[in-house]
Each structure stands twice: as C-alpha cells, then as structure tokens.
Amino acid sequence: PVSSWRWQCCSVFMSVEQCCLMLSFLEKLTSELQSRENKCMALYKKLDRWPECNALSRKLLLKNPDDWQFYLSYFDSLFHVIDESWSPPEEGEHSVEGEVEATVAQAIRFVEDRICMEDGKGTRQLRGPYLARLELIQRLRHRSSPEEHQLGDPLELMFQYFVKFGDKPCCISDLKIYLDLLTPDQHVQFINRLMETVPLSTAVEGSVALPADTKALQRHLCVVQLARSLGLHHSMDTPHRLGLIDELKARYRHGLEFGKLRLPSGKSCLKTELQYSDMYCLLAAHLYVDLWKETGEEWRLWQCLGLLEEGLTHSPSNAQFKLLLVLIFCGLGAFEPVVDLYSSLDAKHIQHDTIGYLLTRYAGSLGQFAAASQSCNFSLRFFHSNQKDTSEYIIQAYKYGAFEKIPEFIAFRNRLNRSLHFAQVRTERMLLDLFLEANILSSLEENVKSMGLCPEEEDIPWADMRDNRDLTVLTSWDPKDRQLSEEQRRLSLEEEALWLRIRSLTLRLAGSLAGLSHPVTPKNSEKASENGMASKPDTLRSLLKQLETALETGRAFTERKIQYPFLGPPSTRLSPALASGSCQCQASAFHLASDLHDLDTLGLEDTTEVQTRIGNSFKSLLAQLKEIFNKCKGDLLEVKDSRCKAMPALLENLVFFVETVCVVLWVSSYCGSVLRPLKSSIQKKKKKKKDASATTPAVFSGYQEYTAALQTLLSEVLDHVKGLEIALTALKLEGLTLEEHALSEDEQKFTKTVMEKVQSSYLRSLQEVGELLKKRADTMKSLKI
C-alpha cells in the first residue's frame, strides 16, 4: 500500500524538495531499487530543474559508474545548465541534491576520474566510463566545441575500447553509434588496426585464417560488423563481395563446431540457443541482398534464401533469420512459408502491434485468402482482448490504491485504440470478408449488417493515429547514409495513411451500396434508414468525392517514386494498385451505382443523359477490367536459359483483378435490381397499348451485352489461372542452375527446398484465386433481367 500511494500524494501536495525527502523516507519501507532517485529524476526533468538533475545524476554515477541512463541524464542536464548560464549561489548548497557541475571542464574531469578508477582495477572493468568519454566527445562535436580534443583521438579511444571489450557481443552495438566520429580516410586504417589484434590461425594458401575459440571468433565477428557499418562492404566490387561471402560462409560453418562444445555429449546446442557464428550467416545473407538489388540477378536471392534456410536448421530459434526470410519470401510473392515462420517467432503481446505489419502487409495481396483471414484474426484478437483487459486493470488499480498506474493504463489503451496497425487490420479484414462472402447485392447487404458497418461514420482516428511499428526490428549494419532516415519514416507513415484512407473509403462505399438495395416493389423513393444504416445516395456521392481526392493524392505520392531501405518498412500496395488500374475501376463502378440510383429515382422518361452515361460506364468498366487482366498475363516463375525468375507482380495484379471483379459484380447486381422492374413496367405498358413496335431504351440491351461480355472475360481469366497452375505443376526445378560455379551438395539441397516452397505457395495462391473467381462467375446467372 505504501508503494502504491506515495507517488500520487507526494506529487500533488508537496514541493519537489519535500517530495524527494518523503520519497527517501518511504524508500526504506519498500524494496524498490533506487525508487526515490528515479522518481525525483523524472520530476526534475519534467519541471526543467536541470541543476538538481545534474547533481543527482552525478551522485548516482559516483555510486554506480556503469549505469548508462544516468550518464545520459548527466550530459543532458550539463548542457542545459551551460545554455541557461546557471551559476552556483554565493552561500549554501548548489542544490538540494548536492554539488552541480556547470562547465565542460568539470564534466571532462568527472569522466576521466571514472576512467582512472577503472584502469586501476586491471580486470573486470566496467564499460560505462569508456563509453561516456565517447558520448561526451560526440556531444561536444555536435556543439562545435574545441574541448572535444582534450578527451583524445576517437580512433585511438575506440581501438582501446575494442582491445578491452572486443570479445563481448555488445561491443558492436557500443561502438557502432560512435563511428561517425571517424573521418572517411580513417575507416580502413581503423579496421586494419582492429584486425591486427584478433588472434587467428595462420592461413594456409587458399584457406581462411580461423579463430581457435569463441572469444577470438567474437572479436573477428565484431570487426566484420564494424567494417560493414563503415560502408567498406558496399564499396567492394562484385568479385570481392562474392569472395567475402564465401569467406563468411566458411567462418559460419566452422563456428558451428563451437556450439557442440556446450554439451558434454558433443551434440549440437539446444534448439533454443543461438550458434556463436550465426551473425556470419546473416552478414553473408545481407551481402547477397546487396548484390541482388544492384545487379537484379535473382539467383543471388535464391542463394540467400538457401543460406538462411541452412542457418535455421542449426539455430531454429534465430529470430533474425526468420524475419529476413519473411521479408524475402513476401517480396517474391510467396505467402505460404511466411505463415509458419511468423508463427514460430512466437510474438508476445505488444509485438503483435509493433511487428505485425510484416505479415499483414502481404496477407491479402498474394491470393492466400484463408491464411490472410487467419493472420488478421490473430492481430485483431490481441487488440480486442486488450480493450477488455485494460479496463479491468484500471478498475483493479482503483481498488488497490495504485493510482500512479492508472494514467499508464489509459495511455496504453489509447496507444492501441489509435494504432495505425489496428485500423489497417480491421479495415482489411472487413474488405476480405466482403470479397469472400458477398457475391450479389443481397449477400453484400447481409454481410454489411452483420459487421455493424455504418458508412456515414468515420471510425478511424486520423488526427490522433499512432504509428507503433518497429521499423528497425531487422538487424542492420548498413552505414548511416543507407539506414532508414526520419524523413523516410515520415513518408512511410504518409503512404500507409493514404492507402488506409483509400481502403477505408472503398469499404464504406461498399456499405453505402448495400444501403441502396432496390425494394421488391418498384417505388422510386429514398428509404430513410434501415437497421441503423443510411441508404440515401448522398453518402455514396460524398464518399465518392473523397475517394477521388484520395486517389489523386495517392497518384501524386507515387509519382515521387520514393524508395525505402530493404530492411526498412515495406511499401504499401498503393503504387501497384494505381498502376494496375484497380482503384480507378472500382471508383468507376461506384459512379455507375450513383447514376443507377438517379435512374431508379427519376424513371426512364427524364433520364436520357443518365442512360447514356450508364451505357458508357458499361463499356468503360469492361475496357478497364480487360486492361487489368492484361497486366496479369505471364508466368509466375519465368524460366529462361535454365534460370528461374519469380514474377510476384503478376500475382498481386491478379488479386487486384479479383477484388475489382467483386466490386463490379456488386454494382452489376444493383444494376439488375434497378433495371429488372423498369423493364417489367415497359413490357406491361406495351401489352396494354398493344404496341409491339415501341422501342426499348438502349440501356437494357447495353446491360445484356455488358453482362455477356463480363461472363466471357471471367471465363478467359479462369482459363488463364488454370493454365498457370498446369505450367507451375509441370515445372521441374531440379534442372535449373543458379550461377556459373557449382553449389555444394548441401547448398543445392537448401536452395531447392526454398524454390519448392515458392512454387508450392504460388500453386496455393492460384487455387484460391481460381476458386473465388469460379464462385463469382457462377453468380452471373443471377444478373439476367
């Protein structure tokens, strides 16, 4: 009880000084480590009390010179104090926390004193003080302060750090953030100096100098990672890079021997443990990706997949292998192997929000609708369960007096409710359900009602939307100029929001179309509301205008041809959707629905212009659908000169075609429901007047020609999909070559395995696309008037 109410009462009723004194007393009654200091530090920062923050940080570092968070607080407060021209009082203490250091000279002396203490130890030295010196140099350099030279030469200091701590896996992450302290002409010199300290065996001609133990392996691995981070791998020509790949693969396989030493039996390490040399494998994979992106030679990507597949057999729990496999498989259009890979990551709790985009971005776009539905459900379960759980947490916090936790729970709930990923998955899942379940207008109406979709209401918090994606989840050693920049992060969010807006408007337009459903009795009047779902055409027209604006904005965005790093955020479907013509065709279909409503409302006599527009829309829709289909033609796995090249864009265009056909059929069904009673009315009038020579408006014959042509087109697409299935099934991958020189037997086995996974995934996608198209083609009979 003491620990739960103390922070609330102190922060409300007391001054900062009184609060800190009270927290100091209460800390003795609790077991929380440094509770008082952490709370006070948070208070000081929030209130811009930088002298107290500085003094407290200094005091804590004297107790524990390896606590990195307090070094950062110390430097932050130091420069705030300097910028504010703070000076100590003439009498008394500097602050309630003690002495304040307000000059760079004092900070330099403080850091060097900590280093002297560590140097005096000889063994088990702490990393914090040495890194603090590099941190201070970096901050002084950013401020163009000449005092940075008093701390020493960064190259020499990083070299000394490597000598002390190079055998620790954290050494690369420690030094990587300070590499920009080196000038470009120092990069090769720095790496050469580090290599001189790495104990390797003497290399025999034609072989690689190998480490004798895991510490030497870790030192060499750190050097290779630093070399890539400095851009030395990217500046190599292709033959040297291929040589480096061979060397890294040899070092990786040699390093596997050290894993066997972990167990007395001599068997390989446990499945949950990583191999010491896994990072060699990952580095080689990154080099393959580099070569593929620069040369466009796809055999390098197949080898990369084979190498990662080999790595997974030795380290089944290596998340980085799995994440890179997910990225490459999705890029090749193969979703089937991705589902199991992502599932084996065993993502926990908030990770469904932060890394779920890697799966759901491709879930619906590659034709595996059942797996896509399952993937969306998996993410949605997390969001929905947390909406319920956080309410329970807040109630429990009130009940047990843990008032300080309540704002945290509310903030967490808001973060999830406003999540970009949540909005995307929710929208895509509803669209997917409509594409799969709604064949004609009546089933569309039923599905819209069951979803509780209200087209008039905007349920996405656009102004407060949170981008919770972890865009650095994949390990990268790329130099700074090749890493994801803040501008690229902003552009990625802009692109995601644009695509989400288009998809959300498409969903709401489908909902409003369902609201236009024609009554059984041909009464030309607007229904007010049914089951809470407005059916007036105003909603449809308003949403159409918004969609046109969104498509125009999206078109302008794609013209900028923005590229993200390969290991950064994947691009959305925006660019291929616009290039295929899918979005434009769907918008045209909804425009047709609007014209049909006018025809239904005004009747045949006063709508000559509307009927002309409807007739033109029939022709336009057919032309647009044929154009989309033309962009689906070709083999998914193109074999030429015994080489295999994947064509994932064709599969994505095929899915766009299927989605567009679904929308067109909904509108066509509505068209039939409007024209059917009008045609019946004309026939009755003819019988009464006994005038068989009276002309029937062209809109009826135009509709019949349109539905007949649409049925012919669907049959043609179904034949094409069947042909792709037959060609894929007949494709023998064993005879394909990947490169000029032969692969080892194991490499051939793993590469063949990944190629078969892609082939199997394509077949599954074609089967599901074909089944859905066949169902939609069967509904054509119900469109007759």
mmCIF file of C-alpha atoms in Angstrom, residues 443-767:
data_model
loop_
_atom_site.group_PDB
_atom_site.id
_atom_site.type_symbol
_atom_site.label_atom_id
_atom_site.label_comp_id
_atom_site.label_asym_id
_atom_site.label_seq_id
_atom_site.Cartn_x
_atom_site.Cartn_y
_atom_site.Cartn_z
ATOM 1 C CA SER A 443 -25.436 -11.054 -49.582
ATOM 2 C CA LEU A 444 -23.447 -7.814 -49.535
ATOM 3 C CA GLU A 445 -26.245 -6.198 -47.545
ATOM 4 C CA GLU A 446 -26.344 -9.126 -45.106
ATOM 5 C CA ASN A 447 -22.588 -9.012 -44.535
ATOM 6 C CA VAL A 448 -22.549 -5.251 -44.051
ATOM 7 C CA LYS A 449 -25.309 -5.551 -41.445
ATOM 8 C CA SER A 450 -23.554 -8.377 -39.603
ATOM 9 C CA MET A 451 -20.374 -6.288 -39.427
ATOM 10 C CA GLY A 452 -22.228 -3.314 -37.998
ATOM 11 C CA LEU A 453 -20.622 -1.174 -40.690
ATOM 12 C CA CYS A 454 -22.035 2.351 -40.815
ATOM 13 C CA PRO A 455 -20.831 4.129 -43.992
ATOM 14 C CA GLU A 456 -21.761 7.588 -42.668
ATOM 15 C CA GLU A 457 -19.450 7.291 -39.665
ATOM 16 C CA GLU A 458 -15.670 7.653 -39.772
ATOM 17 C CA ASP A 459 -14.241 5.301 -37.143
ATOM 18 C CA ILE A 460 -10.537 5.852 -37.814
ATOM 19 C CA PRO A 461 -8.884 8.490 -35.568
ATOM 20 C CA TRP A 462 -6.919 10.164 -38.363
ATOM 21 C CA ALA A 463 -5.773 13.159 -36.287
ATOM 22 C CA ASP A 464 -4.561 11.053 -33.336
ATOM 23 C CA MET A 465 -3.348 7.959 -35.180
ATOM 24 C CA ARG A 466 -0.250 6.309 -33.689
ATOM 25 C CA ASP A 467 2.435 4.623 -35.757
ATOM 26 C CA ASN A 468 3.595 1.881 -33.378
ATOM 27 C CA ARG A 469 5.567 -0.077 -35.978
ATOM 28 C CA ASP A 470 9.073 -1.155 -35.035
ATOM 29 C CA LEU A 471 10.867 -0.278 -38.268
ATOM 30 C CA THR A 472 14.289 -1.360 -37.008
ATOM 31 C CA VAL A 473 13.328 -4.883 -35.939
ATOM 32 C CA LEU A 474 15.633 -6.390 -38.573
ATOM 33 C CA THR A 475 19.307 -6.215 -37.663
ATOM 34 C CA SER A 476 21.213 -3.910 -39.976
ATOM 35 C CA TRP A 477 24.864 -2.946 -40.223
ATOM 36 C CA ASP A 478 24.369 -0.514 -43.087
ATOM 37 C CA PRO A 479 26.216 2.808 -42.865
ATOM 38 C CA LYS A 480 24.250 5.834 -41.745
ATOM 39 C CA ASP A 481 23.539 7.143 -45.248
ATOM 40 C CA ARG A 482 21.866 3.828 -46.145
ATOM 41 C CA GLN A 483 19.821 3.487 -42.958
ATOM 42 C CA LEU A 484 16.193 4.499 -42.564
ATOM 43 C CA SER A 485 16.059 8.264 -42.124
ATOM 44 C CA GLU A 486 13.490 10.274 -40.180
ATOM 45 C CA GLU A 487 12.216 11.688 -43.473
ATOM 46 C CA GLN A 488 11.679 8.163 -44.806
ATOM 47 C CA ARG A 489 9.825 7.245 -41.618
ATOM 48 C CA ARG A 490 7.537 10.217 -42.135
ATOM 49 C CA LEU A 491 6.971 9.346 -45.790
ATOM 50 C CA SER A 492 6.248 5.720 -44.907
ATOM 51 C CA LEU A 493 3.571 6.809 -42.432
ATOM 52 C CA GLU A 494 2.127 9.197 -45.032
ATOM 53 C CA GLU A 495 1.969 6.378 -47.576
ATOM 54 C CA GLU A 496 0.374 3.977 -45.077
ATOM 55 C CA ALA A 497 -2.254 6.563 -44.167
ATOM 56 C CA LEU A 498 -3.008 7.266 -47.858
ATOM 57 C CA TRP A 499 -3.528 3.593 -48.652
ATOM 58 C CA LEU A 500 -5.583 3.082 -45.500
ATOM 59 C CA ARG A 501 -7.804 6.021 -46.482
ATOM 60 C CA ILE A 502 -8.408 4.536 -49.937
ATOM 61 C CA ARG A 503 -9.227 1.118 -48.488
ATOM 62 C CA SER A 504 -11.441 2.582 -45.777
ATOM 63 C CA LEU A 505 -13.381 4.632 -48.324
ATOM 64 C CA THR A 506 -13.754 1.558 -50.553
ATOM 65 C CA LEU A 507 -15.179 -0.360 -47.592
ATOM 66 C CA ARG A 508 -17.601 2.429 -46.693
ATOM 67 C CA LEU A 509 -18.661 2.764 -50.333
ATOM 68 C CA ALA A 510 -19.455 -0.960 -50.367
ATOM 69 C CA GLY A 511 -21.525 -0.375 -47.233
ATOM 70 C CA SER A 512 -23.383 2.548 -48.799
ATOM 71 C CA LEU A 513 -24.001 0.496 -51.962
ATOM 72 C CA ALA A 514 -25.658 -2.137 -49.792
ATOM 73 C CA GLY A 515 -27.865 0.641 -48.401
ATOM 74 C CA LEU A 516 -29.107 1.433 -51.917
ATOM 75 C CA SER A 517 -30.548 -2.057 -52.332
ATOM 76 C CA HIS A 518 -33.672 -1.931 -54.501
ATOM 77 C CA PRO A 519 -37.002 -2.781 -52.837
ATOM 78 C CA VAL A 520 -39.233 -5.546 -54.173
ATOM 79 C CA THR A 521 -41.958 -3.042 -55.145
ATOM 80 C CA PRO A 522 -40.702 -0.501 -57.696
ATOM 81 C CA LYS A 523 -41.326 2.536 -55.603
ATOM 82 C CA ASN A 524 -38.957 5.295 -56.662
ATOM 83 C CA SER A 525 -38.305 6.930 -53.334
ATOM 84 C CA GLU A 526 -35.384 7.180 -50.971
ATOM 85 C CA LYS A 527 -35.520 4.989 -47.901
ATOM 86 C CA ALA A 528 -34.664 6.820 -44.755
ATOM 87 C CA SER A 529 -32.892 4.273 -42.625
ATOM 88 C CA GLU A 530 -32.861 0.558 -42.053
ATOM 89 C CA ASN A 531 -31.175 -1.143 -39.111
ATOM 90 C CA GLY A 532 -29.198 1.985 -38.394
ATOM 91 C CA MET A 533 -27.739 2.041 -41.924
ATOM 92 C CA ALA A 534 -28.479 5.119 -44.007
ATOM 93 C CA SER A 535 -29.469 4.357 -47.580
ATOM 94 C CA LYS A 536 -29.576 7.800 -49.134
ATOM 95 C CA PRO A 537 -27.349 8.375 -52.172
ATOM 96 C CA ASP A 538 -25.832 11.466 -50.555
ATOM 97 C CA THR A 539 -23.475 9.251 -48.544
ATOM 98 C CA LEU A 540 -22.377 7.396 -51.669
ATOM 99 C CA ARG A 541 -21.674 10.612 -53.577
ATOM 100 C CA SER A 542 -19.846 12.206 -50.658
ATOM 101 C CA LEU A 543 -17.639 9.136 -50.215
ATOM 102 C CA LEU A 544 -17.010 9.013 -53.964
ATOM 103 C CA LYS A 545 -15.709 12.587 -53.912
ATOM 104 C CA GLN A 546 -13.436 11.698 -51.003
ATOM 105 C CA LEU A 547 -12.190 8.621 -52.853
ATOM 106 C CA GLU A 548 -11.406 10.644 -55.976
ATOM 107 C CA THR A 549 -9.441 13.114 -53.860
ATOM 108 C CA ALA A 550 -7.575 10.294 -52.107
ATOM 109 C CA LEU A 551 -6.721 8.641 -55.439
ATOM 110 C CA GLU A 552 -5.418 11.939 -56.799
ATOM 111 C CA THR A 553 -3.284 12.430 -53.688
ATOM 112 C CA GLY A 554 -2.069 8.840 -53.948
ATOM 113 C CA ARG A 555 -1.182 9.352 -57.613
ATOM 114 C CA ALA A 556 0.891 12.415 -56.739
ATOM 115 C CA PHE A 557 2.635 10.464 -53.981
ATOM 116 C CA THR A 558 3.568 7.539 -56.236
ATOM 117 C CA GLU A 559 4.983 9.910 -58.859
ATOM 118 C CA ARG A 560 7.695 10.806 -56.352
ATOM 119 C CA LYS A 561 8.963 7.197 -56.643
ATOM 120 C CA ILE A 562 10.025 7.008 -53.001
ATOM 121 C CA GLN A 563 12.264 4.082 -52.072
ATOM 122 C CA TYR A 564 12.884 2.744 -48.565
ATOM 123 C CA PRO A 565 15.877 0.700 -47.407
ATOM 124 C CA PHE A 566 15.378 -3.031 -47.995
ATOM 125 C CA LEU A 567 15.464 -3.680 -44.237
ATOM 126 C CA GLY A 568 13.121 -0.759 -43.550
ATOM 127 C CA PRO A 569 9.330 -0.527 -43.933
ATOM 128 C CA PRO A 570 7.791 -2.357 -46.914
ATOM 129 C CA SER A 571 5.979 -0.170 -49.409
ATOM 130 C CA THR A 572 2.182 -0.355 -49.363
ATOM 131 C CA ARG A 573 0.000 -1.665 -52.192
ATOM 132 C CA LEU A 574 -0.678 1.936 -53.248
ATOM 133 C CA SER A 575 1.677 2.101 -56.221
ATOM 134 C CA PRO A 576 0.827 -1.311 -57.776
ATOM 135 C CA ALA A 577 -2.893 -0.722 -57.157
ATOM 136 C CA LEU A 578 -2.843 2.550 -59.095
ATOM 137 C CA ALA A 579 -0.557 1.125 -61.792
ATOM 138 C CA SER A 580 -2.910 -1.834 -62.339
ATOM 139 C CA GLY A 581 -5.932 0.451 -62.657
ATOM 140 C CA SER A 582 -7.793 -1.437 -59.936
ATOM 141 C CA CYS A 583 -8.681 1.569 -57.761
ATOM 142 C CA GLN A 584 -9.793 3.632 -60.751
ATOM 143 C CA CYS A 585 -12.012 0.788 -61.993
ATOM 144 C CA GLN A 586 -13.628 0.364 -58.575
ATOM 145 C CA ALA A 587 -14.295 4.112 -58.420
ATOM 146 C CA SER A 588 -15.905 3.920 -61.888
ATOM 147 C CA ALA A 589 -18.141 1.098 -60.656
ATOM 148 C CA PHE A 590 -19.347 3.187 -57.718
ATOM 149 C CA HIS A 591 -20.002 6.120 -60.086
ATOM 150 C CA LEU A 592 -22.175 3.760 -62.115
ATOM 151 C CA ALA A 593 -24.093 2.895 -58.933
ATOM 152 C CA SER A 594 -24.745 6.602 -58.367
ATOM 153 C CA ASP A 595 -26.102 7.008 -61.913
ATOM 154 C CA LEU A 596 -28.248 3.907 -61.476
ATOM 155 C CA HIS A 597 -29.808 5.405 -58.362
ATOM 156 C CA ASP A 598 -30.687 8.539 -60.361
ATOM 157 C CA LEU A 599 -32.302 6.321 -62.999
ATOM 158 C CA ASP A 600 -34.216 4.449 -60.310
ATOM 159 C CA THR A 601 -35.391 7.677 -58.684
ATOM 160 C CA LEU A 602 -36.322 9.683 -61.803
ATOM 161 C CA GLY A 603 -37.525 6.905 -64.103
ATOM 162 C CA LEU A 604 -36.795 6.274 -67.787
ATOM 163 C CA GLU A 605 -38.577 9.258 -69.317
ATOM 164 C CA ASP A 606 -36.474 12.080 -67.851
ATOM 165 C CA THR A 607 -33.051 10.406 -67.717
ATOM 166 C CA THR A 608 -31.778 10.258 -71.299
ATOM 167 C CA GLU A 609 -28.434 11.744 -70.318
ATOM 168 C CA VAL A 610 -28.144 9.442 -67.307
ATOM 169 C CA GLN A 611 -28.900 6.407 -69.501
ATOM 170 C CA THR A 612 -26.174 7.481 -71.917
ATOM 171 C CA ARG A 613 -23.702 7.736 -69.038
ATOM 172 C CA ILE A 614 -24.741 4.288 -67.808
ATOM 173 C CA GLY A 615 -24.213 2.776 -71.277
ATOM 174 C CA ASN A 616 -20.766 4.382 -71.492
ATOM 175 C CA SER A 617 -19.948 3.090 -67.998
ATOM 176 C CA PHE A 618 -20.723 -0.484 -69.102
ATOM 177 C CA LYS A 619 -18.191 -0.187 -71.931
ATOM 178 C CA SER A 620 -15.666 1.619 -69.753
ATOM 179 C CA LEU A 621 -15.817 -0.987 -66.971
ATOM 180 C CA LEU A 622 -15.241 -3.827 -69.440
ATOM 181 C CA ALA A 623 -12.289 -1.988 -71.002
ATOM 182 C CA GLN A 624 -10.749 -1.299 -67.608
ATOM 183 C CA LEU A 625 -11.191 -4.906 -66.449
ATOM 184 C CA LYS A 626 -9.543 -6.175 -69.637
ATOM 185 C CA GLU A 627 -6.652 -3.772 -69.084
ATOM 186 C CA ILE A 628 -6.155 -5.071 -65.528
ATOM 187 C CA PHE A 629 -6.273 -8.648 -66.844
ATOM 188 C CA ASN A 630 -3.626 -7.845 -69.465
ATOM 189 C CA LYS A 631 -1.293 -6.880 -66.613
ATOM 190 C CA CYS A 632 -1.826 -10.348 -65.065
ATOM 191 C CA LYS A 633 -0.561 -12.258 -68.093
ATOM 192 C CA GLY A 634 2.739 -14.107 -67.956
ATOM 193 C CA ASP A 635 4.313 -16.949 -65.980
ATOM 194 C CA LEU A 636 4.737 -16.549 -62.224
ATOM 195 C CA LEU A 637 8.021 -18.456 -62.413
ATOM 196 C CA GLU A 638 9.710 -17.461 -65.646
ATOM 197 C CA VAL A 639 12.316 -19.978 -66.834
ATOM 198 C CA LYS A 640 14.834 -18.796 -69.379
ATOM 199 C CA ASP A 641 18.200 -20.386 -70.244
ATOM 200 C CA SER A 642 17.775 -22.768 -67.288
ATOM 201 C CA ARG A 643 17.422 -19.767 -64.971
ATOM 202 C CA CYS A 644 14.382 -19.135 -62.785
ATOM 203 C CA LYS A 645 12.902 -15.694 -62.201
ATOM 204 C CA ALA A 646 9.862 -15.005 -59.998
ATOM 205 C CA MET A 647 7.212 -12.545 -61.182
ATOM 206 C CA PRO A 648 5.284 -11.659 -57.989
ATOM 207 C CA ALA A 649 3.776 -8.502 -59.534
ATOM 208 C CA LEU A 650 1.616 -10.719 -61.777
ATOM 209 C CA LEU A 651 0.154 -12.464 -58.744
ATOM 210 C CA GLU A 652 -0.539 -9.163 -56.998
ATOM 211 C CA ASN A 653 -2.239 -7.833 -60.135
ATOM 212 C CA LEU A 654 -4.345 -10.998 -60.296
ATOM 213 C CA VAL A 655 -5.555 -10.344 -56.744
ATOM 214 C CA PHE A 656 -6.342 -6.738 -57.695
ATOM 215 C CA PHE A 657 -8.397 -8.095 -60.596
ATOM 216 C CA VAL A 658 -10.335 -10.417 -58.275
ATOM 217 C CA GLU A 659 -11.073 -7.600 -55.814
ATOM 218 C CA THR A 660 -12.205 -5.316 -58.621
ATOM 219 C CA VAL A 661 -14.439 -8.011 -60.133
ATOM 220 C CA CYS A 662 -16.128 -8.421 -56.752
ATOM 221 C CA VAL A 663 -16.918 -4.693 -56.618
ATOM 222 C CA VAL A 664 -18.092 -4.667 -60.254
ATOM 223 C CA LEU A 665 -20.391 -7.643 -59.618
ATOM 224 C CA TRP A 666 -21.947 -5.938 -56.579
ATOM 225 C CA VAL A 667 -22.712 -2.896 -58.714
ATOM 226 C CA SER A 668 -23.906 -5.115 -61.569
ATOM 227 C CA SER A 669 -26.255 -6.867 -59.158
ATOM 228 C CA TYR A 670 -27.619 -3.480 -58.073
ATOM 229 C CA CYS A 671 -27.954 -2.563 -61.723
ATOM 230 C CA GLY A 672 -30.046 -5.679 -62.326
ATOM 231 C CA SER A 673 -32.260 -4.875 -59.342
ATOM 232 C CA VAL A 674 -32.917 -1.388 -60.804
ATOM 233 C CA LEU A 675 -33.419 -2.396 -64.448
ATOM 234 C CA ARG A 676 -35.490 -5.518 -63.829
ATOM 235 C CA PRO A 677 -38.666 -3.725 -62.539
ATOM 236 C CA LEU A 678 -38.240 -0.937 -65.109
ATOM 237 C CA LYS A 679 -38.154 -3.474 -67.931
ATOM 238 C CA SER A 680 -41.161 -5.254 -66.484
ATOM 239 C CA SER A 681 -43.034 -1.952 -66.353
ATOM 240 C CA ILE A 682 -42.282 -1.254 -70.030
ATOM 241 C CA GLN A 683 -43.481 -4.702 -71.071
ATOM 242 C CA LYS A 684 -46.768 -4.215 -69.180
ATOM 243 C CA LYS A 685 -47.331 -0.884 -70.910
ATOM 244 C CA LYS A 686 -46.690 -2.497 -74.291
ATOM 245 C CA LYS A 687 -49.295 -5.163 -73.579
ATOM 246 C CA LYS A 688 -51.866 -2.595 -72.512
ATOM 247 C CA LYS A 689 -51.302 -0.433 -75.569
ATOM 248 C CA LYS A 690 -50.800 -3.475 -77.784
ATOM 249 C CA ASP A 691 -47.944 -1.626 -79.447
ATOM 250 C CA ALA A 692 -45.163 -4.152 -80.080
ATOM 251 C CA SER A 693 -43.224 -1.676 -82.218
ATOM 252 C CA ALA A 694 -42.441 0.658 -79.283
ATOM 253 C CA THR A 695 -38.668 0.979 -78.815
ATOM 254 C CA THR A 696 -36.991 -0.323 -75.686
ATOM 255 C CA PRO A 697 -34.351 2.042 -74.224
ATOM 256 C CA ALA A 698 -30.778 1.123 -75.181
ATOM 257 C CA VAL A 699 -29.754 0.828 -71.529
ATOM 258 C CA PHE A 700 -31.380 -2.635 -71.364
ATOM 259 C CA SER A 701 -29.607 -4.082 -74.385
ATOM 260 C CA GLY A 702 -26.396 -2.383 -73.224
ATOM 261 C CA TYR A 703 -26.673 -4.136 -69.881
ATOM 262 C CA GLN A 704 -27.260 -7.528 -71.510
ATOM 263 C CA GLU A 705 -24.240 -7.069 -73.779
ATOM 264 C CA TYR A 706 -22.196 -5.938 -70.779
ATOM 265 C CA THR A 707 -23.076 -8.995 -68.625
ATOM 266 C CA ALA A 708 -22.413 -11.363 -71.542
ATOM 267 C CA ALA A 709 -19.001 -9.777 -72.160
ATOM 268 C CA LEU A 710 -18.249 -9.869 -68.442
ATOM 269 C CA GLN A 711 -19.030 -13.590 -68.301
ATOM 270 C CA THR A 712 -16.777 -14.199 -71.305
ATOM 271 C CA LEU A 713 -13.961 -12.234 -69.641
ATOM 272 C CA LEU A 714 -14.271 -14.203 -66.387
ATOM 273 C CA SER A 715 -14.130 -17.472 -68.333
ATOM 274 C CA GLU A 716 -10.986 -16.246 -70.065
ATOM 275 C CA VAL A 717 -9.366 -15.315 -66.728
ATOM 276 C CA LEU A 718 -10.299 -18.701 -65.250
ATOM 277 C CA ASP A 719 -8.648 -20.443 -68.204
ATOM 278 C CA HIS A 720 -5.557 -18.310 -67.689
ATOM 279 C CA VAL A 721 -5.364 -19.206 -63.989
ATOM 280 C CA LYS A 722 -5.791 -22.895 -64.824
ATOM 281 C CA GLY A 723 -3.017 -22.608 -67.386
ATOM 282 C CA LEU A 724 -0.707 -21.048 -64.804
ATOM 283 C CA GLU A 725 -1.445 -23.928 -62.413
ATOM 284 C CA ILE A 726 -0.622 -26.523 -65.071
ATOM 285 C CA ALA A 727 2.606 -24.763 -66.056
ATOM 286 C CA LEU A 728 3.710 -24.451 -62.429
ATOM 287 C CA THR A 729 2.923 -28.075 -61.652
ATOM 288 C CA ALA A 730 4.902 -29.236 -64.673
ATOM 289 C CA LEU A 731 7.917 -27.063 -63.811
ATOM 290 C CA LYS A 732 10.888 -29.183 -62.736
ATOM 291 C CA LEU A 733 13.188 -27.153 -60.519
ATOM 292 C CA GLU A 734 15.973 -29.748 -60.278
ATOM 293 C CA GLY A 735 17.390 -28.866 -63.656
ATOM 294 C CA LEU A 736 17.618 -25.130 -63.036
ATOM 295 C CA THR A 737 21.006 -23.528 -62.475
ATOM 296 C CA LEU A 738 21.646 -20.578 -60.207
ATOM 297 C CA GLU A 739 25.137 -19.426 -61.064
ATOM 298 C CA GLU A 740 28.241 -20.160 -63.056
ATOM 299 C CA HIS A 741 30.069 -22.291 -60.450
ATOM 300 C CA ALA A 742 28.509 -25.348 -58.859
ATOM 301 C CA LEU A 743 26.990 -25.261 -55.384
ATOM 302 C CA SER A 744 27.925 -27.743 -52.714
ATOM 303 C CA GLU A 745 25.544 -30.652 -52.206
ATOM 304 C CA ASP A 746 24.112 -29.117 -49.020
ATOM 305 C CA GLU A 747 23.684 -25.711 -50.653
ATOM 306 C CA GLN A 748 21.856 -27.308 -53.577
ATOM 307 C CA LYS A 749 19.537 -29.099 -51.140
ATOM 308 C CA PHE A 750 18.622 -25.953 -49.201
ATOM 309 C CA THR A 751 18.232 -23.822 -52.335
ATOM 310 C CA LYS A 752 15.994 -26.444 -53.943
ATOM 311 C CA THR A 753 13.911 -26.502 -50.740
ATOM 312 C CA VAL A 754 13.208 -22.751 -50.831
ATOM 313 C CA MET A 755 12.426 -22.810 -54.551
ATOM 314 C CA GLU A 756 9.909 -25.598 -53.950
ATOM 315 C CA LYS A 757 8.344 -23.553 -51.145
ATOM 316 C CA VAL A 758 7.848 -20.632 -53.535
ATOM 317 C CA GLN A 759 6.438 -22.952 -56.200
ATOM 318 C CA SER A 760 4.039 -24.550 -53.691
ATOM 319 C CA SER A 761 2.939 -21.133 -52.421
ATOM 320 C CA TYR A 762 2.189 -19.911 -55.951
ATOM 321 C CA LEU A 763 0.093 -23.024 -56.592
ATOM 322 C CA ARG A 764 -1.887 -22.472 -53.394
ATOM 323 C CA SER A 765 -2.495 -18.824 -54.337
ATOM 324 C CA LEU A 766 -3.664 -19.760 -57.840
ATOM 325 C CA GLN A 767 -6.008 -22.415 -56.459
#
